[in-house]
């Protein structure tokens, strides 16, 4: 009888420029780890990280609550959370805890759910921190690789990324607002010009084509967003300089990771990734901001550590 399950889920980047709320990519930059143990009743959360431990306000707690209710599970669950993903920086931190928990509940109670259902439950938990549900980060963190999220009804498509795709991430050391995702969604235009819509749609389409054709250069040069990025870039110190520097150093495309403030540059295995990272750091330094840079690859998604 399984009584404890340990699942690790990766960080992720949402949007990839023009795919706002639709595209996600799992990244092996950071991981969250969740251990679930069966108890007699109720839901308890233990963690050494600075996150809410009331299940109602914790992403993992909400996932367990929703899954227990849906499958009429009477037993209790203890949730142990170890956060490795910086929270509030556009790296899919809350989504990863939710993703790991949905996968762990599925294993612990042998529910044998499909990918779509796991993503749906993980998304229901993310509501705790994001305030609204969008499935781009959770889908990437659950399934790994590149994901396209179609909503109403939810349908998630996963595509295996090309083997030579690489990313340089920069997490700036700045204070982020408390409800950051809500704040950064508040600055997005409510209406868009048709000409901008056409440009974003064409770039989004060639991103998808690039993943299907396993063409990292096509993906990289399509990371171009004329709608959301211009509206959010003022929230990131030195963003334009960071982007310009990274492109000059050989990055194929540069944009905000999810709702920011992290920045992500797309490149290939044969790019000078260290040069790109240091160009990004210099860009942030020009705005008196330090940053942590990480060179990473796509991740395979949430994994059961005991399997
Ligand atoms: N697609 C979302 C956004 C991701 O950009 O607001 C953040 O959770």
PDB file of N, CA and C in Angstrom, residues 81-168:
ATOM      1  N   UNK A  81       6.343  20.654   1.650  1.00  0.00           N
ATOM      2  CA  UNK A  81       6.755  21.410   0.456  1.00  0.00           C
ATOM      3  C   UNK A  81       8.169  21.945   0.616  1.00  0.00           C
ATOM      4  N   UNK A  82       8.999  21.690  -0.416  1.00  0.00           N
ATOM      5  CA  UNK A  82      10.362  22.246  -0.439  1.00  0.00           C
ATOM      6  C   UNK A  82      10.453  23.102  -1.692  1.00  0.00           C
ATOM      7  N   UNK A  83      10.564  24.409  -1.519  1.00  0.00           N
ATOM      8  CA  UNK A  83      10.580  25.289  -2.694  1.00  0.00           C
ATOM      9  C   UNK A  83      12.002  25.540  -3.181  1.00  0.00           C
ATOM     10  N   UNK A  84      12.201  25.313  -4.480  1.00  0.00           N
ATOM     11  CA  UNK A  84      13.497  25.622  -5.076  1.00  0.00           C
ATOM     12  C   UNK A  84      13.362  26.736  -6.103  1.00  0.00           C
ATOM     13  N   UNK A  85      12.118  27.068  -6.450  1.00  0.00           N
ATOM     14  CA  UNK A  85      11.865  28.067  -7.494  1.00  0.00           C
ATOM     15  C   UNK A  85      11.541  29.414  -6.831  1.00  0.00           C
ATOM     16  N   UNK A  86      12.282  30.466  -7.193  1.00  0.00           N
ATOM     17  CA  UNK A  86      11.980  31.767  -6.576  1.00  0.00           C
ATOM     18  C   UNK A  86      10.534  32.174  -6.864  1.00  0.00           C
ATOM     19  N   UNK A  87       9.825  32.595  -5.821  1.00  0.00           N
ATOM     20  CA  UNK A  87       8.398  32.925  -5.976  1.00  0.00           C
ATOM     21  C   UNK A  87       8.221  34.370  -6.425  1.00  0.00           C
ATOM     22  N   UNK A  88       7.360  34.575  -7.400  1.00  0.00           N
ATOM     23  CA  UNK A  88       7.007  35.934  -7.824  1.00  0.00           C
ATOM     24  C   UNK A  88       7.904  36.507  -8.906  1.00  0.00           C
ATOM     25  N   UNK A  89       8.715  35.662  -9.555  1.00  0.00           N
ATOM     26  CA  UNK A  89       9.658  36.174 -10.559  1.00  0.00           C
ATOM     27  C   UNK A  89       9.382  35.704 -11.986  1.00  0.00           C
ATOM     28  N   UNK A  90       8.198  35.116 -12.223  1.00  0.00           N
ATOM     29  CA  UNK A  90       7.872  34.700 -13.583  1.00  0.00           C
ATOM     30  C   UNK A  90       8.519  33.391 -13.986  1.00  0.00           C
ATOM     31  N   UNK A  91       8.839  32.563 -12.977  1.00  0.00           N
ATOM     32  CA  UNK A  91       9.463  31.266 -13.267  1.00  0.00           C
ATOM     33  C   UNK A  91       8.519  30.098 -12.961  1.00  0.00           C
ATOM     34  N   UNK A  92       7.238  30.378 -12.796  1.00  0.00           N
ATOM     35  CA  UNK A  92       6.245  29.314 -12.588  1.00  0.00           C
ATOM     36  C   UNK A  92       6.355  28.647 -11.230  1.00  0.00           C
ATOM     37  N   UNK A  93       6.668  29.439 -10.196  1.00  0.00           N
ATOM     38  CA  UNK A  93       6.891  28.875  -8.869  1.00  0.00           C
ATOM     39  C   UNK A  93       5.620  28.269  -8.266  1.00  0.00           C
ATOM     40  N   UNK A  94       4.537  29.026  -8.218  1.00  0.00           N
ATOM     41  CA  UNK A  94       3.309  28.484  -7.613  1.00  0.00           C
ATOM     42  C   UNK A  94       2.767  27.344  -8.476  1.00  0.00           C
ATOM     43  N   UNK A  95       2.935  27.476  -9.798  1.00  0.00           N
ATOM     44  CA  UNK A  95       2.459  26.431 -10.710  1.00  0.00           C
ATOM     45  C   UNK A  95       3.189  25.111 -10.453  1.00  0.00           C
ATOM     46  N   UNK A  96       4.484  25.172 -10.147  1.00  0.00           N
ATOM     47  CA  UNK A  96       5.257  23.940  -9.945  1.00  0.00           C
ATOM     48  C   UNK A  96       4.796  23.204  -8.694  1.00  0.00           C
ATOM     49  N   UNK A  97       4.523  23.938  -7.612  1.00  0.00           N
ATOM     50  CA  UNK A  97       4.017  23.272  -6.397  1.00  0.00           C
ATOM     51  C   UNK A  97       2.664  22.631  -6.685  1.00  0.00           C
ATOM     52  N   UNK A  98       1.826  23.353  -7.435  1.00  0.00           N
ATOM     53  CA  UNK A  98       0.500  22.821  -7.777  1.00  0.00           C
ATOM     54  C   UNK A  98       0.638  21.593  -8.687  1.00  0.00           C
ATOM     55  N   UNK A  99       1.544  21.671  -9.661  1.00  0.00           N
ATOM     56  CA  UNK A  99       1.756  20.560 -10.598  1.00  0.00           C
ATOM     57  C   UNK A  99       2.272  19.327  -9.864  1.00  0.00           C
ATOM     58  N   UNK A 100       3.271  19.520  -9.006  1.00  0.00           N
ATOM     59  CA  UNK A 100       3.839  18.382  -8.263  1.00  0.00           C
ATOM     60  C   UNK A 100       2.758  17.744  -7.394  1.00  0.00           C
ATOM     61  N   UNK A 101       1.911  18.577  -6.800  1.00  0.00           N
ATOM     62  CA  UNK A 101       0.878  18.049  -5.899  1.00  0.00           C
ATOM     63  C   UNK A 101      -0.180  17.256  -6.670  1.00  0.00           C
ATOM     64  N   UNK A 102      -0.614  17.774  -7.818  1.00  0.00           N
ATOM     65  CA  UNK A 102      -1.629  17.049  -8.602  1.00  0.00           C
ATOM     66  C   UNK A 102      -1.090  15.674  -9.017  1.00  0.00           C
ATOM     67  N   UNK A 103       0.167  15.645  -9.452  1.00  0.00           N
ATOM     68  CA  UNK A 103       0.770  14.373  -9.868  1.00  0.00           C
ATOM     69  C   UNK A 103       0.915  13.439  -8.652  1.00  0.00           C
ATOM     70  N   UNK A 104       1.277  14.017  -7.503  1.00  0.00           N
ATOM     71  CA  UNK A 104       1.477  13.200  -6.294  1.00  0.00           C
ATOM     72  C   UNK A 104       0.150  12.629  -5.781  1.00  0.00           C
ATOM     73  N   UNK A 105      -0.916  13.423  -5.806  1.00  0.00           N
ATOM     74  CA  UNK A 105      -2.231  12.906  -5.362  1.00  0.00           C
ATOM     75  C   UNK A 105      -2.663  11.764  -6.287  1.00  0.00           C
ATOM     76  N   UNK A 106      -2.435  11.959  -7.581  1.00  0.00           N
ATOM     77  CA  UNK A 106      -2.780  10.925  -8.567  1.00  0.00           C
ATOM     78  C   UNK A 106      -2.067   9.607  -8.243  1.00  0.00           C
ATOM     79  N   UNK A 107      -0.776   9.712  -7.886  1.00  0.00           N
ATOM     80  CA  UNK A 107       0.003   8.497  -7.565  1.00  0.00           C
ATOM     81  C   UNK A 107      -0.446   7.902  -6.227  1.00  0.00           C
ATOM     82  N   UNK A 108      -0.587   8.782  -5.212  1.00  0.00           N
ATOM     83  CA  UNK A 108      -0.887   8.312  -3.860  1.00  0.00           C
ATOM     84  C   UNK A 108      -2.198   7.533  -3.801  1.00  0.00           C
ATOM     85  N   UNK A 109      -3.187   8.024  -4.550  1.00  0.00           N
ATOM     86  CA  UNK A 109      -4.508   7.365  -4.507  1.00  0.00           C
ATOM     87  C   UNK A 109      -4.811   6.573  -5.786  1.00  0.00           C
ATOM     88  N   UNK A 110      -3.772   6.340  -6.586  1.00  0.00           N
ATOM     89  CA  UNK A 110      -3.882   5.537  -7.821  1.00  0.00           C
ATOM     90  C   UNK A 110      -5.084   5.939  -8.677  1.00  0.00           C
ATOM     91  N   UNK A 111      -5.166   7.213  -8.981  1.00  0.00           N
ATOM     92  CA  UNK A 111      -6.324   7.716  -9.736  1.00  0.00           C
ATOM     93  C   UNK A 111      -6.167   7.502 -11.241  1.00  0.00           C
ATOM     94  N   UNK A 112      -4.932   7.411 -11.697  1.00  0.00           N
ATOM     95  CA  UNK A 112      -4.623   7.180 -13.126  1.00  0.00           C
ATOM     96  C   UNK A 112      -5.270   8.225 -14.048  1.00  0.00           C
ATOM     97  N   UNK A 113      -5.134   9.496 -13.671  1.00  0.00           N
ATOM     98  CA  UNK A 113      -5.728  10.580 -14.466  1.00  0.00           C
ATOM     99  C   UNK A 113      -4.902  10.856 -15.708  1.00  0.00           C
ATOM    100  N   UNK A 114      -5.548  11.397 -16.747  1.00  0.00           N
ATOM    101  CA  UNK A 114      -4.789  11.764 -17.955  1.00  0.00           C
ATOM    102  C   UNK A 114      -4.181  13.160 -17.779  1.00  0.00           C
ATOM    103  N   UNK A 115      -3.321  13.547 -18.732  1.00  0.00           N
ATOM    104  CA  UNK A 115      -2.599  14.813 -18.646  1.00  0.00           C
ATOM    105  C   UNK A 115      -3.520  16.019 -18.502  1.00  0.00           C
ATOM    106  N   UNK A 116      -4.589  16.066 -19.300  1.00  0.00           N
ATOM    107  CA  UNK A 116      -5.521  17.195 -19.245  1.00  0.00           C
ATOM    108  C   UNK A 116      -6.110  17.378 -17.849  1.00  0.00           C
ATOM    109  N   UNK A 117      -6.522  16.245 -17.232  1.00  0.00           N
ATOM    110  CA  UNK A 117      -7.150  16.333 -15.898  1.00  0.00           C
ATOM    111  C   UNK A 117      -6.131  16.789 -14.864  1.00  0.00           C
ATOM    112  N   UNK A 118      -4.888  16.280 -14.956  1.00  0.00           N
ATOM    113  CA  UNK A 118      -3.858  16.701 -13.997  1.00  0.00           C
ATOM    114  C   UNK A 118      -3.619  18.203 -14.108  1.00  0.00           C
ATOM    115  N   UNK A 119      -3.579  18.695 -15.364  1.00  0.00           N
ATOM    116  CA  UNK A 119      -3.359  20.129 -15.595  1.00  0.00           C
ATOM    117  C   UNK A 119      -4.532  20.930 -15.018  1.00  0.00           C
ATOM    118  N   UNK A 120      -5.742  20.425 -15.196  1.00  0.00           N
ATOM    119  CA  UNK A 120      -6.928  21.125 -14.699  1.00  0.00           C
ATOM    120  C   UNK A 120      -6.902  21.235 -13.170  1.00  0.00           C
ATOM    121  N   UNK A 121      -6.546  20.128 -12.487  1.00  0.00           N
ATOM    122  CA  UNK A 121      -6.483  20.176 -11.019  1.00  0.00           C
ATOM    123  C   UNK A 121      -5.336  21.069 -10.554  1.00  0.00           C
ATOM    124  N   UNK A 122      -4.193  20.989 -11.227  1.00  0.00           N
ATOM    125  CA  UNK A 122      -3.058  21.838 -10.850  1.00  0.00           C
ATOM    126  C   UNK A 122      -3.452  23.313 -11.018  1.00  0.00           C
ATOM    127  N   UNK A 123      -4.170  23.617 -12.094  1.00  0.00           N
ATOM    128  CA  UNK A 123      -4.617  24.994 -12.349  1.00  0.00           C
ATOM    129  C   UNK A 123      -5.576  25.487 -11.278  1.00  0.00           C
ATOM    130  N   UNK A 124      -6.407  24.581 -10.777  1.00  0.00           N
ATOM    131  CA  UNK A 124      -7.385  24.986  -9.751  1.00  0.00           C
ATOM    132  C   UNK A 124      -6.649  25.405  -8.475  1.00  0.00           C
ATOM    133  N   UNK A 125      -5.489  24.853  -8.246  1.00  0.00           N
ATOM    134  CA  UNK A 125      -4.707  25.214  -7.054  1.00  0.00           C
ATOM    135  C   UNK A 125      -3.960  26.514  -7.243  1.00  0.00           C
ATOM    136  N   UNK A 126      -3.524  26.749  -8.456  1.00  0.00           N
ATOM    137  CA  UNK A 126      -2.734  27.960  -8.708  1.00  0.00           C
ATOM    138  C   UNK A 126      -3.551  29.219  -8.479  1.00  0.00           C
ATOM    139  N   UNK A 127      -4.861  29.061  -8.526  1.00  0.00           N
ATOM    140  CA  UNK A 127      -5.760  30.189  -8.279  1.00  0.00           C
ATOM    141  C   UNK A 127      -5.446  30.845  -6.924  1.00  0.00           C
ATOM    142  N   UNK A 128      -4.952  30.009  -5.982  1.00  0.00           N
ATOM    143  CA  UNK A 128      -4.647  30.519  -4.640  1.00  0.00           C
ATOM    144  C   UNK A 128      -3.656  31.670  -4.680  1.00  0.00           C
ATOM    145  N   UNK A 129      -2.657  31.590  -5.543  1.00  0.00           N
ATOM    146  CA  UNK A 129      -1.659  32.654  -5.532  1.00  0.00           C
ATOM    147  C   UNK A 129      -1.836  33.635  -6.686  1.00  0.00           C
ATOM    148  N   UNK A 130      -2.320  33.164  -7.835  1.00  0.00           N
ATOM    149  CA  UNK A 130      -2.420  34.058  -8.995  1.00  0.00           C
ATOM    150  C   UNK A 130      -3.735  34.840  -9.000  1.00  0.00           C
ATOM    151  N   UNK A 131      -4.756  34.325  -8.300  1.00  0.00           N
ATOM    152  CA  UNK A 131      -6.044  35.021  -8.250  1.00  0.00           C
ATOM    153  C   UNK A 131      -6.931  34.659  -9.432  1.00  0.00           C
ATOM    154  N   UNK A 132      -6.323  34.249 -10.543  1.00  0.00           N
ATOM    155  CA  UNK A 132      -7.118  33.827 -11.696  1.00  0.00           C
ATOM    156  C   UNK A 132      -6.457  32.563 -12.249  1.00  0.00           C
ATOM    157  N   UNK A 133      -7.204  31.793 -13.026  1.00  0.00           N
ATOM    158  CA  UNK A 133      -6.620  30.546 -13.532  1.00  0.00           C
ATOM    159  C   UNK A 133      -6.110  30.744 -14.951  1.00  0.00           C
ATOM    160  N   UNK A 134      -4.826  30.474 -15.158  1.00  0.00           N
ATOM    161  CA  UNK A 134      -4.324  30.307 -16.515  1.00  0.00           C
ATOM    162  C   UNK A 134      -3.403  29.107 -16.464  1.00  0.00           C
ATOM    163  N   UNK A 135      -3.488  28.300 -17.491  1.00  0.00           N
ATOM    164  CA  UNK A 135      -2.898  26.967 -17.407  1.00  0.00           C
ATOM    165  C   UNK A 135      -1.517  26.862 -18.052  1.00  0.00           C
ATOM    166  N   UNK A 136      -0.967  27.972 -18.577  1.00  0.00           N
ATOM    167  CA  UNK A 136       0.304  27.879 -19.315  1.00  0.00           C
ATOM    168  C   UNK A 136       1.440  27.305 -18.471  1.00  0.00           C
ATOM    169  N   UNK A 137       1.660  27.861 -17.260  1.00  0.00           N
ATOM    170  CA  UNK A 137       2.751  27.348 -16.421  1.00  0.00           C
ATOM    171  C   UNK A 137       2.462  25.948 -15.878  1.00  0.00           C
ATOM    172  N   UNK A 138       1.239  25.724 -15.381  1.00  0.00           N
ATOM    173  CA  UNK A 138       0.967  24.394 -14.803  1.00  0.00           C
ATOM    174  C   UNK A 138       1.053  23.299 -15.862  1.00  0.00           C
ATOM    175  N   UNK A 139       0.587  23.595 -17.071  1.00  0.00           N
ATOM    176  CA  UNK A 139       0.624  22.577 -18.126  1.00  0.00           C
ATOM    177  C   UNK A 139       2.078  22.205 -18.426  1.00  0.00           C
ATOM    178  N   UNK A 140       2.951  23.215 -18.526  1.00  0.00           N
ATOM    179  CA  UNK A 140       4.368  22.942 -18.802  1.00  0.00           C
ATOM    180  C   UNK A 140       4.996  22.157 -17.657  1.00  0.00           C
ATOM    181  N   UNK A 141       4.673  22.546 -16.423  1.00  0.00           N
ATOM    182  CA  UNK A 141       5.296  21.909 -15.266  1.00  0.00           C
ATOM    183  C   UNK A 141       4.824  20.463 -15.081  1.00  0.00           C
ATOM    184  N   UNK A 142       3.555  20.196 -15.389  1.00  0.00           N
ATOM    185  CA  UNK A 142       3.042  18.822 -15.279  1.00  0.00           C
ATOM    186  C   UNK A 142       3.610  17.958 -16.405  1.00  0.00           C
ATOM    187  N   UNK A 143       3.459  18.439 -17.640  1.00  0.00           N
ATOM    188  CA  UNK A 143       3.730  17.587 -18.809  1.00  0.00           C
ATOM    189  C   UNK A 143       5.161  17.673 -19.327  1.00  0.00           C
ATOM    190  N   UNK A 144       5.854  18.780 -19.038  1.00  0.00           N
ATOM    191  CA  UNK A 144       7.205  18.989 -19.567  1.00  0.00           C
ATOM    192  C   UNK A 144       7.159  19.437 -21.019  1.00  0.00           C
ATOM    193  N   UNK A 145       8.303  19.844 -21.539  1.00  0.00           N
ATOM    194  CA  UNK A 145       8.400  20.262 -22.936  1.00  0.00           C
ATOM    195  C   UNK A 145       7.658  21.556 -23.213  1.00  0.00           C
ATOM    196  N   UNK A 146       7.245  21.715 -24.489  1.00  0.00           N
ATOM    197  CA  UNK A 146       6.504  22.911 -24.910  1.00  0.00           C
ATOM    198  C   UNK A 146       5.025  22.572 -24.908  1.00  0.00           C
ATOM    199  N   UNK A 147       4.203  23.472 -24.370  1.00  0.00           N
ATOM    200  CA  UNK A 147       2.760  23.197 -24.341  1.00  0.00           C
ATOM    201  C   UNK A 147       1.962  24.344 -24.942  1.00  0.00           C
ATOM    202  N   UNK A 148       0.861  23.957 -25.579  1.00  0.00           N
ATOM    203  CA  UNK A 148      -0.114  24.912 -26.100  1.00  0.00           C
ATOM    204  C   UNK A 148      -1.399  24.651 -25.316  1.00  0.00           C
ATOM    205  N   UNK A 149      -1.959  25.716 -24.740  1.00  0.00           N
ATOM    206  CA  UNK A 149      -3.164  25.552 -23.937  1.00  0.00           C
ATOM    207  C   UNK A 149      -4.364  26.159 -24.650  1.00  0.00           C
ATOM    208  N   UNK A 150      -5.305  25.309 -25.000  1.00  0.00           N
ATOM    209  CA  UNK A 150      -6.568  25.782 -25.575  1.00  0.00           C
ATOM    210  C   UNK A 150      -7.604  25.688 -24.449  1.00  0.00           C
ATOM    211  N   UNK A 151      -8.374  26.762 -24.264  1.00  0.00           N
ATOM    212  CA  UNK A 151      -9.347  26.725 -23.169  1.00  0.00           C
ATOM    213  C   UNK A 151     -10.782  26.618 -23.704  1.00  0.00           C
ATOM    214  N   UNK A 152     -11.694  26.305 -22.782  1.00  0.00           N
ATOM    215  CA  UNK A 152     -13.134  26.280 -23.124  1.00  0.00           C
ATOM    216  C   UNK A 152     -13.559  25.332 -24.229  1.00  0.00           C
ATOM    217  N   UNK A 153     -13.459  24.048 -24.115  1.00  0.00           N
ATOM    218  CA  UNK A 153     -12.951  23.330 -22.964  1.00  0.00           C
ATOM    219  C   UNK A 153     -11.428  23.198 -23.023  1.00  0.00           C
ATOM    220  N   UNK A 154     -10.841  22.881 -21.859  1.00  0.00           N
ATOM    221  CA  UNK A 154      -9.386  22.785 -21.770  1.00  0.00           C
ATOM    222  C   UNK A 154      -8.841  21.626 -22.607  1.00  0.00           C
ATOM    223  N   UNK A 155      -7.879  21.960 -23.438  1.00  0.00           N
ATOM    224  CA  UNK A 155      -7.217  20.930 -24.248  1.00  0.00           C
ATOM    225  C   UNK A 155      -5.753  21.325 -24.319  1.00  0.00           C
ATOM    226  N   UNK A 156      -4.874  20.473 -23.813  1.00  0.00           N
ATOM    227  CA  UNK A 156      -3.455  20.822 -23.781  1.00  0.00           C
ATOM    228  C   UNK A 156      -2.692  19.962 -24.783  1.00  0.00           C
ATOM    229  N   UNK A 157      -1.884  20.621 -25.603  1.00  0.00           N
ATOM    230  CA  UNK A 157      -1.073  19.910 -26.591  1.00  0.00           C
ATOM    231  C   UNK A 157       0.388  20.035 -26.170  1.00  0.00           C
ATOM    232  N   UNK A 158       1.089  18.903 -26.102  1.00  0.00           N
ATOM    233  CA  UNK A 158       2.504  18.923 -25.722  1.00  0.00           C
ATOM    234  C   UNK A 158       3.355  18.602 -26.934  1.00  0.00           C
ATOM    235  N   UNK A 159       4.414  19.367 -27.131  1.00  0.00           N
ATOM    236  CA  UNK A 159       5.343  19.073 -28.232  1.00  0.00           C
ATOM    237  C   UNK A 159       6.750  18.958 -27.643  1.00  0.00           C
ATOM    238  N   UNK A 160       7.454  17.927 -28.055  1.00  0.00           N
ATOM    239  CA  UNK A 160       8.831  17.716 -27.578  1.00  0.00           C
ATOM    240  C   UNK A 160       9.749  18.781 -28.207  1.00  0.00           C
ATOM    241  N   UNK A 161      10.464  19.533 -27.388  1.00  0.00           N
ATOM    242  CA  UNK A 161      11.331  20.591 -27.946  1.00  0.00           C
ATOM    243  C   UNK A 161      12.548  20.017 -28.677  1.00  0.00           C
ATOM    244  N   UNK A 162      13.150  20.825 -29.581  1.00  0.00           N
ATOM    245  CA  UNK A 162      14.379  20.372 -30.229  1.00  0.00           C
ATOM    246  C   UNK A 162      15.499  20.185 -29.201  1.00  0.00           C
ATOM    247  N   UNK A 163      16.383  19.233 -29.462  1.00  0.00           N
ATOM    248  CA  UNK A 163      17.424  18.885 -28.478  1.00  0.00           C
ATOM    249  C   UNK A 163      18.448  19.998 -28.278  1.00  0.00           C
ATOM    250  N   UNK A 164      18.599  20.863 -29.288  1.00  0.00           N
ATOM    251  CA  UNK A 164      19.656  21.886 -29.160  1.00  0.00           C
ATOM    252  C   UNK A 164      19.136  23.221 -28.621  1.00  0.00           C
ATOM    253  N   UNK A 165      17.883  23.278 -28.182  1.00  0.00           N
ATOM    254  CA  UNK A 165      17.333  24.539 -27.672  1.00  0.00           C
ATOM    255  C   UNK A 165      17.901  24.855 -26.279  1.00  0.00           C
ATOM    256  N   UNK A 166      18.378  26.085 -26.117  1.00  0.00           N
ATOM    257  CA  UNK A 166      18.917  26.525 -24.819  1.00  0.00           C
ATOM    258  C   UNK A 166      18.341  27.885 -24.457  1.00  0.00           C
ATOM    259  N   UNK A 167      18.252  28.138 -23.171  1.00  0.00           N
ATOM    260  CA  UNK A 167      17.743  29.419 -22.700  1.00  0.00           C
ATOM    261  C   UNK A 167      18.688  30.017 -21.665  1.00  0.00           C
ATOM    262  N   UNK A 168      18.832  31.340 -21.690  1.00  0.00           N
ATOM    263  CA  UNK A 168      19.537  32.056 -20.617  1.00  0.00           C
ATOM    264  C   UNK A 168      18.472  32.838 -19.864  1.00  0.00           C
TER     265      UNK A 168
END
